[in-house]
CSV table of C-alpha atoms in Angstrom, one decimal:
chain,number,residue,atom,x,y,z
D,1,ARG,CA,15.9,-30.0,-18.6
D,2,LYS,CA,17.1,-31.5,-21.8
D,3,GLU,CA,20.6,-30.6,-22.8
D,4,VAL,CA,19.5,-29.0,-26.1
D,5,GLU,CA,16.0,-27.9,-26.7
D,6,GLN,CA,14.2,-26.9,-29.9
D,7,ASP,CA,10.7,-26.1,-30.7
D,8,PRO,CA,9.6,-29.0,-32.8
D,9,GLY,CA,7.2,-26.8,-34.9
D,10,PRO,CA,6.3,-27.3,-37.6
D,11,PHE,CA,6.8,-23.7,-38.7
D,12,ASN,CA,4.4,-23.1,-41.7
D,13,VAL,CA,5.3,-20.1,-43.7
D,14,PRO,CA,4.7,-18.7,-47.2
D,15,GLU,CA,7.5,-18.3,-49.8
D,16,GLY,CA,9.4,-15.1,-49.2
D,17,ALA,CA,8.8,-15.0,-45.5
D,18,THR,CA,11.4,-14.6,-42.9
D,19,VAL,CA,11.5,-17.2,-40.2
D,20,ALA,CA,13.6,-17.7,-37.1
D,21,PHE,CA,14.3,-20.7,-34.8
D,22,ASN,CA,15.9,-20.7,-31.4
D,23,CYS,CA,17.7,-23.5,-29.7
D,24,THR,CA,18.5,-23.4,-26.0
D,25,TYR,CA,21.3,-25.4,-24.4
D,26,SER,CA,22.0,-26.2,-20.7
D,27,ASN,CA,25.6,-26.9,-20.5
D,28,SER,CA,27.5,-23.6,-19.9
D,29,ALA,CA,30.7,-25.3,-20.9
D,30,SER,CA,29.4,-25.5,-24.5
D,31,GLN,CA,32.0,-24.1,-26.9
D,32,SER,CA,30.9,-25.2,-30.5
D,33,PHE,CA,27.7,-24.7,-32.1
D,34,PHE,CA,26.2,-25.7,-35.5
D,35,TRP,CA,23.0,-25.9,-37.4
D,36,TYR,CA,22.3,-28.9,-39.7
D,37,ARG,CA,19.7,-29.5,-42.1
D,38,GLN,CA,17.8,-32.8,-42.4
D,39,ASP,CA,15.6,-33.5,-45.3
D,40,CYS,CA,12.8,-36.1,-44.8
D,41,ARG,CA,14.3,-39.6,-44.7
D,42,LYS,CA,17.7,-38.3,-45.5
D,43,GLU,CA,20.9,-37.8,-43.5
D,44,PRO,CA,21.8,-34.5,-41.7
D,45,LYS,CA,24.0,-32.2,-43.6
D,46,LEU,CA,25.9,-29.2,-42.2
D,47,LEU,CA,24.1,-25.8,-42.8
D,48,MET,CA,26.5,-23.6,-41.0
D,49,SER,CA,28.6,-23.2,-37.9
D,50,VAL,CA,27.7,-20.5,-35.4
D,51,TYR,CA,30.4,-18.3,-34.3
D,52,SER,CA,30.6,-16.0,-31.2
D,53,SER,CA,30.2,-12.8,-33.3
D,54,GLY,CA,27.4,-14.2,-35.4
D,55,ASN,CA,27.7,-15.2,-39.1
D,56,GLU,CA,25.8,-14.9,-42.2
D,57,ASP,CA,25.7,-17.1,-45.3
D,58,GLY,CA,23.5,-15.7,-48.0
D,59,ARG,CA,19.8,-15.9,-46.7
D,60,PHE,CA,20.9,-17.6,-43.4
D,61,THR,CA,22.1,-15.9,-40.3
D,62,ALA,CA,23.1,-17.5,-37.2
D,63,GLN,CA,23.7,-16.0,-33.7
D,64,LEU,CA,25.1,-17.1,-30.4
D,65,ASN,CA,23.8,-15.7,-27.1
D,66,ARG,CA,26.1,-17.1,-24.4
D,67,ALA,CA,24.6,-15.2,-21.5
D,68,SER,CA,21.2,-16.7,-22.2
D,69,GLN,CA,22.5,-19.9,-23.6
D,70,TYR,CA,20.8,-20.1,-26.9
D,71,ILE,CA,21.6,-19.9,-30.6
D,72,SER,CA,19.4,-18.9,-33.3
D,73,LEU,CA,18.9,-19.4,-37.1
D,74,LEU,CA,17.1,-16.6,-39.2
D,75,ILE,CA,16.1,-17.5,-42.7
D,76,ARG,CA,15.2,-14.7,-45.0
D,77,ASP,CA,13.3,-14.8,-48.3
D,78,SER,CA,12.1,-18.4,-47.6
D,79,LYS,CA,12.1,-20.8,-50.6
D,80,LEU,CA,10.3,-24.0,-51.0
D,81,SER,CA,13.4,-25.8,-50.9
D,82,ASP,CA,14.0,-24.7,-47.4
D,83,SER,CA,11.4,-27.1,-46.3
D,84,ALA,CA,13.3,-29.4,-44.0
D,85,THR,CA,14.0,-30.2,-40.3
D,86,TYR,CA,16.7,-27.9,-38.7
D,87,LEU,CA,18.9,-29.6,-36.1
D,88,CYS,CA,20.8,-27.5,-33.4
D,89,VAL,CA,24.1,-29.1,-32.5
D,90,VAL,CA,26.0,-28.2,-29.3
D,91,LYS,CA,29.5,-29.5,-28.2
D,92,PRO,CA,31.3,-28.8,-24.9
D,93,GLY,CA,34.8,-27.5,-24.9
D,94,GLY,CA,37.3,-30.3,-24.8
D,95,SER,CA,34.8,-33.1,-25.8
D,96,TYR,CA,34.3,-34.8,-29.2
D,97,ILE,CA,30.7,-35.6,-28.5
D,98,PRO,CA,28.2,-33.3,-29.7
D,99,THR,CA,24.4,-33.2,-28.6
D,100,PHE,CA,21.8,-32.9,-31.2
D,101,GLY,CA,18.5,-31.2,-30.6
D,102,ARG,CA,15.3,-33.0,-31.8
D,103,GLY,CA,15.0,-30.4,-34.6
D,104,THR,CA,12.7,-27.8,-35.8
D,105,SER,CA,10.4,-28.6,-38.8
D,106,LEU,CA,10.0,-25.9,-41.4
D,107,ILE,CA,7.5,-26.1,-44.2
D,108,VAL,CA,7.4,-23.4,-46.8
D,109,HIS,CA,4.4,-23.3,-48.9
D,110,PRO,CA,3.6,-21.4,-52.2
Z,1,GLY,CA,34.3,-37.7,-54.4
Z,2,ALA,CA,32.8,-40.6,-52.6
Z,3,GLY,CA,30.8,-39.8,-49.5
Z,4,VAL,CA,30.1,-42.1,-46.6
Z,5,SER,CA,28.4,-45.1,-47.4
Z,6,GLN,CA,26.4,-47.4,-45.2
Z,7,SER,CA,25.0,-51.0,-45.7
Z,8,PRO,CA,22.5,-52.3,-45.8
Z,9,SER,CA,20.1,-49.5,-46.3
Z,10,ASN,CA,17.3,-51.4,-44.7
Z,11,LYS,CA,17.3,-54.3,-42.4
Z,12,VAL,CA,14.3,-56.2,-41.1
Z,13,THR,CA,15.1,-58.8,-38.4
Z,14,GLU,CA,13.4,-61.0,-35.9
Z,15,LYS,CA,13.7,-60.2,-32.3
Z,16,GLY,CA,16.5,-62.1,-30.7
Z,17,LYS,CA,18.7,-62.1,-33.9
Z,18,ASP,CA,22.1,-60.5,-34.1
Z,19,VAL,CA,22.6,-57.7,-36.9
Z,20,GLU,CA,25.7,-56.2,-38.2
Z,21,LEU,CA,25.7,-52.7,-39.8
Z,22,ARG,CA,28.6,-51.4,-41.9
Z,23,CYS,CA,29.9,-47.8,-42.4
Z,24,ASP,CA,32.6,-46.9,-45.1
Z,25,PRO,CA,33.8,-43.4,-44.1
Z,26,ILE,CA,35.4,-40.9,-46.5
Z,27,SER,CA,38.9,-41.8,-47.2
Z,28,GLY,CA,41.3,-39.9,-45.1
Z,29,HIS,CA,38.9,-39.0,-42.4
Z,30,THR,CA,40.4,-40.1,-39.2
Z,31,ALA,CA,37.2,-39.9,-36.9
Z,32,LEU,CA,34.1,-41.7,-37.1
Z,33,TYR,CA,30.8,-41.6,-35.1
Z,34,TRP,CA,27.8,-43.9,-34.9
Z,35,TYR,CA,24.4,-42.4,-33.9
Z,36,ARG,CA,20.8,-43.6,-33.9
Z,37,GLN,CA,17.7,-41.8,-34.6
Z,38,SER,CA,14.3,-42.9,-33.5
Z,39,LEU,CA,11.2,-41.5,-35.0
Z,40,GLY,CA,10.6,-38.0,-33.8
Z,41,GLN,CA,13.9,-38.0,-31.8
Z,42,GLY,CA,17.2,-36.3,-32.1
Z,43,LEU,CA,20.3,-38.1,-32.9
Z,44,GLU,CA,21.5,-40.2,-30.0
Z,45,PHE,CA,25.4,-40.7,-29.8
Z,46,LEU,CA,26.4,-44.2,-29.6
Z,47,ILE,CA,30.3,-44.5,-30.1
Z,48,TYR,CA,33.2,-42.4,-31.3
Z,49,PHE,CA,36.5,-43.6,-33.0
Z,50,GLN,CA,39.5,-41.3,-33.4
Z,51,GLY,CA,42.5,-42.7,-35.2
Z,52,ASN,CA,44.2,-45.5,-33.2
Z,53,SER,CA,42.8,-44.1,-29.8
Z,54,ALA,CA,40.5,-46.2,-27.7
Z,55,PRO,CA,37.0,-45.6,-28.7
Z,56,ASP,CA,34.5,-43.6,-26.6
Z,57,LYS,CA,31.8,-46.0,-26.0
Z,58,SER,CA,29.9,-44.0,-23.6
Z,59,GLY,CA,26.7,-43.8,-25.6
Z,60,LEU,CA,26.2,-47.5,-26.2
Z,61,PRO,CA,22.8,-48.2,-24.5
Z,62,SER,CA,23.7,-51.8,-23.4
Z,63,ASP,CA,26.3,-54.6,-23.7
Z,64,ARG,CA,24.3,-55.9,-26.6
Z,65,PHE,CA,25.8,-53.1,-28.7
Z,66,SER,CA,29.3,-53.2,-29.8
Z,67,ALA,CA,31.4,-51.6,-32.6
Z,68,GLU,CA,34.8,-51.9,-34.1
Z,69,ARG,CA,36.8,-50.2,-36.7
Z,70,THR,CA,39.3,-51.9,-38.7
Z,71,GLY,CA,42.5,-50.4,-40.1
Z,72,GLY,CA,41.2,-47.0,-39.2
Z,73,SER,CA,38.5,-47.3,-41.9
Z,74,VAL,CA,35.5,-49.3,-42.2
Z,75,SER,CA,33.4,-49.6,-39.0
Z,76,THR,CA,30.8,-52.3,-38.1
Z,77,LEU,CA,28.1,-51.7,-35.4
Z,78,THR,CA,26.9,-55.1,-34.1
Z,79,ILE,CA,23.6,-55.4,-32.1
Z,80,GLN,CA,23.2,-58.8,-30.4
Z,81,ARG,CA,19.8,-60.3,-29.5
Z,82,THR,CA,17.9,-57.5,-30.9
Z,83,GLN,CA,15.0,-56.0,-29.2
Z,84,GLN,CA,12.0,-54.1,-30.7
Z,85,GLU,CA,13.2,-50.9,-29.1
Z,86,ASP,CA,16.4,-51.2,-31.2
Z,87,SER,CA,14.3,-50.4,-34.2
Z,88,ALA,CA,15.7,-46.9,-35.5
Z,89,VAL,CA,17.9,-45.5,-38.2
Z,90,TYR,CA,21.6,-46.1,-37.4
Z,91,LEU,CA,23.7,-43.2,-38.8
Z,92,CYS,CA,27.4,-43.2,-39.3
Z,93,ALA,CA,29.4,-39.9,-39.7
Z,94,SER,CA,33.0,-39.3,-40.4
Z,95,ILE,CA,35.1,-36.2,-39.9
Z,96,LEU,CA,38.5,-35.2,-41.1
Z,97,ALA,CA,39.9,-35.2,-37.6
Z,98,GLY,CA,38.7,-34.8,-34.0
Z,99,GLY,CA,37.4,-31.3,-33.4
Z,100,ASP,CA,35.0,-29.0,-34.9
Z,101,TYR,CA,35.1,-30.2,-38.4
Z,102,GLU,CA,32.0,-30.8,-40.4
Z,103,GLN,CA,30.5,-34.2,-39.9
Z,104,TYR,CA,29.6,-36.0,-43.1
Z,105,PHE,CA,26.9,-38.4,-42.6
Z,106,GLY,CA,26.0,-41.6,-44.5
Z,107,PRO,CA,22.5,-42.4,-45.6
Z,108,GLY,CA,21.8,-44.6,-42.7
Z,109,THR,CA,20.6,-48.1,-42.1
Z,110,ARG,CA,16.9,-48.4,-41.2
Z,111,LEU,CA,16.6,-51.2,-38.7
Z,112,THR,CA,13.2,-52.9,-38.0
Z,113,VAL,CA,13.0,-55.4,-35.3
Z,114,THR,CA,9.8,-57.5,-35.6
């Protein structure tokens, strides 16, 4: 089992749709969780950290389920500009080395 | 302010040649990562530098790969005797300090070994 698994997609949704991605992780010692966004042929950029209590930033909501070892990202009212690959990042406690998932591709169409 | 810069942006080299990739982190950031990303793959950790501590080289795939960070700032990743499987985008990221701070990535160097 891979350390961090994501559905590669692509998720093809119309503008205005709500879409959700999950990411599962295998290391129960994981303590830090992030979602990064990567546009085509560009570098990854931090979208949001994922806190135990869940957190929201505008149209984006991230949640953590430690019991089932997954994190999720919900995007409401999708925009064309949301089209990108979303990378799940997990880091064990006491380690400086994160593990990146392969990413989930989102395509938002008019 | 200035972000992370990497050079060259693209490098085409013949199999067996050595290449050197450069990363200029954000000023004041004490920690630096190197990753590589192959087509359709996630980011693969290569090496981590934190301040003056010994680097974590646990991700380097072979002894053909090495990296150094001079003066706690600029870093170079060297690949000796390149192989075709080394073809990938090599990304550098700097963070303010070790821990859960945001990683700021450079634009990457796209390496093609022919």
